[in-house]
PDB file of C-alpha atoms in Angstrom:
ATOM      1  CA  MET S   1       0.021   0.164  -0.156  1.00  0.00           C
ATOM      2  CA  ASN S   2       1.080   3.364  -1.001  1.00  0.00           C
ATOM      3  CA  THR S   3       2.220   5.571   1.974  1.00  0.00           C
ATOM      4  CA  LYS S   4       0.283   8.660   0.078  1.00  0.00           C
ATOM      5  CA  ASP S   5      -3.100   6.429   0.447  1.00  0.00           C
ATOM      6  CA  LEU S   6      -2.490   5.596   4.068  1.00  0.00           C
ATOM      7  CA  ARG S   7      -1.998   9.472   5.327  1.00  0.00           C
ATOM      8  CA  GLU S   8      -5.396   9.918   3.786  1.00  0.00           C
ATOM      9  CA  LYS S   9      -6.707   7.776   6.218  1.00  0.00           C
ATOM     10  CA  SER S  10      -8.104   8.545   9.906  1.00  0.00           C
ATOM     11  CA  VAL S  11      -6.450   7.130  12.920  1.00  0.00           C
ATOM     12  CA  GLU S  12      -9.508   4.383  13.292  1.00  0.00           C
ATOM     13  CA  GLU S  13      -9.089   3.051   9.587  1.00  0.00           C
ATOM     14  CA  LEU S  14      -5.229   2.847  10.014  1.00  0.00           C
ATOM     15  CA  THR S  15      -5.955   0.712  13.216  1.00  0.00           C
ATOM     16  CA  ALA S  16      -8.245  -1.490  11.382  1.00  0.00           C
ATOM     17  CA  LEU S  17      -5.654  -1.541   8.735  1.00  0.00           C
ATOM     18  CA  LEU S  18      -3.018  -2.711  10.873  1.00  0.00           C
ATOM     19  CA  ASP S  19      -5.114  -5.651  12.662  1.00  0.00           C
ATOM     20  CA  GLU S  20      -5.757  -6.809   9.117  1.00  0.00           C
ATOM     21  CA  GLN S  21      -2.201  -6.782   7.921  1.00  0.00           C
ATOM     22  CA  GLN S  22      -1.186  -8.417  11.166  1.00  0.00           C
ATOM     23  CA  LEU S  23      -3.338 -11.139  10.448  1.00  0.00           C
ATOM     24  CA  ASN S  24      -2.228 -11.276   7.101  1.00  0.00           C
ATOM     25  CA  GLN S  25       1.189 -11.700   8.296  1.00  0.00           C
ATOM     26  CA  PHE S  26       0.476 -14.252  10.562  1.00  0.00           C
ATOM     27  CA  ARG S  27      -1.215 -16.118   7.564  1.00  0.00           C
ATOM     28  CA  LEU S  28       1.862 -15.987   5.592  1.00  0.00           C
ATOM     29  CA  ARG S  29       4.253 -17.110   8.070  1.00  0.00           C
ATOM     30  CA  MET S  30       2.254 -19.858   8.784  1.00  0.00           C
ATOM     31  CA  ALA S  31       2.007 -20.587   4.802  1.00  0.00           C
ATOM     32  CA  LYS S  32       5.973 -20.027   4.656  1.00  0.00           C
ATOM     33  CA  ALA S  33       6.563 -22.553   7.631  1.00  0.00           C
ATOM     34  CA  THR S  34       4.140 -25.334   6.125  1.00  0.00           C
ATOM     35  CA  GLY S  35       6.011 -25.010   2.698  1.00  0.00           C
ATOM     36  CA  GLN S  36       2.582 -23.574   1.124  1.00  0.00           C
ATOM     37  CA  LEU S  37       3.799 -19.962   0.287  1.00  0.00           C
ATOM     38  CA  GLY S  38       4.163 -19.365  -3.215  1.00  0.00           C
ATOM     39  CA  LYS S  39       5.290 -15.535  -3.493  1.00  0.00           C
ATOM     40  CA  SER S  40       7.584 -15.144  -0.765  1.00  0.00           C
ATOM     41  CA  HIS S  41       8.230 -11.748  -1.353  1.00  0.00           C
ATOM     42  CA  GLU S  42       4.540 -10.733   0.034  1.00  0.00           C
ATOM     43  CA  VAL S  43       5.906 -11.301   3.592  1.00  0.00           C
ATOM     44  CA  ALA S  44       8.601  -8.544   3.277  1.00  0.00           C
ATOM     45  CA  LEU S  45       5.815  -6.494   1.568  1.00  0.00           C
ATOM     46  CA  THR S  46       3.319  -7.158   4.507  1.00  0.00           C
ATOM     47  CA  ARG S  47       6.202  -6.323   7.236  1.00  0.00           C
ATOM     48  CA  LYS S  48       7.166  -3.025   5.472  1.00  0.00           C
ATOM     49  CA  THR S  49       3.258  -2.051   5.156  1.00  0.00           C
ATOM     50  CA  ILE S  50       2.983  -2.592   8.863  1.00  0.00           C
ATOM     51  CA  ALA S  51       5.769  -0.590   9.589  1.00  0.00           C
ATOM     52  CA  ARG S  52       4.430   2.435   7.539  1.00  0.00           C
ATOM     53  CA  ILE S  53       0.996   2.274   9.238  1.00  0.00           C
ATOM     54  CA  LYS S  54       2.677   2.080  12.592  1.00  0.00           C
ATOM     55  CA  THR S  55       4.913   5.163  11.478  1.00  0.00           C
ATOM     56  CA  LEU S  56       1.794   7.060  10.438  1.00  0.00           C
ATOM     57  CA  LEU S  57      -0.502   6.206  13.706  1.00  0.00           C
ATOM     58  CA  THR S  58       2.805   7.391  15.764  1.00  0.00           C
ATOM     59  CA  GLU S  59       2.737  10.910  13.706  1.00  0.00           C
ATOM     60  CA  LYS S  60      -1.133  11.340  13.691  1.00  0.00           C
ATOM     61  CA  GLN S  61      -1.335  10.738  17.421  1.00  0.00           C
ATOM     62  CA  GLY S  62       1.612  12.740  18.263  1.00  0.00           C
ATOM     63  CA  ASN S  63       0.180  15.769  16.594  1.00  0.00           C
ATOM     64  CA  GLY S  64      -3.201  15.270  18.446  1.00  0.00           C
ATOM     65  CA  GLN S  65      -1.583  16.138  21.971  1.00  0.00           C
TER      66      GLN S  65
END
């Protein structure tokens, strides 16, 4: 997901998206562990997306105080 698109979302939307991405990351890790993962690059993409979301949440919560 693009950072520009993420910046337009509210804190609630980012939190929901973070939960969704963390669940997706869990599923990808389990698929990798069982040898069923076909697209191994998706693990890294999901990890980077989670980092982007967490960074934006920190920025938005810091500005609100």
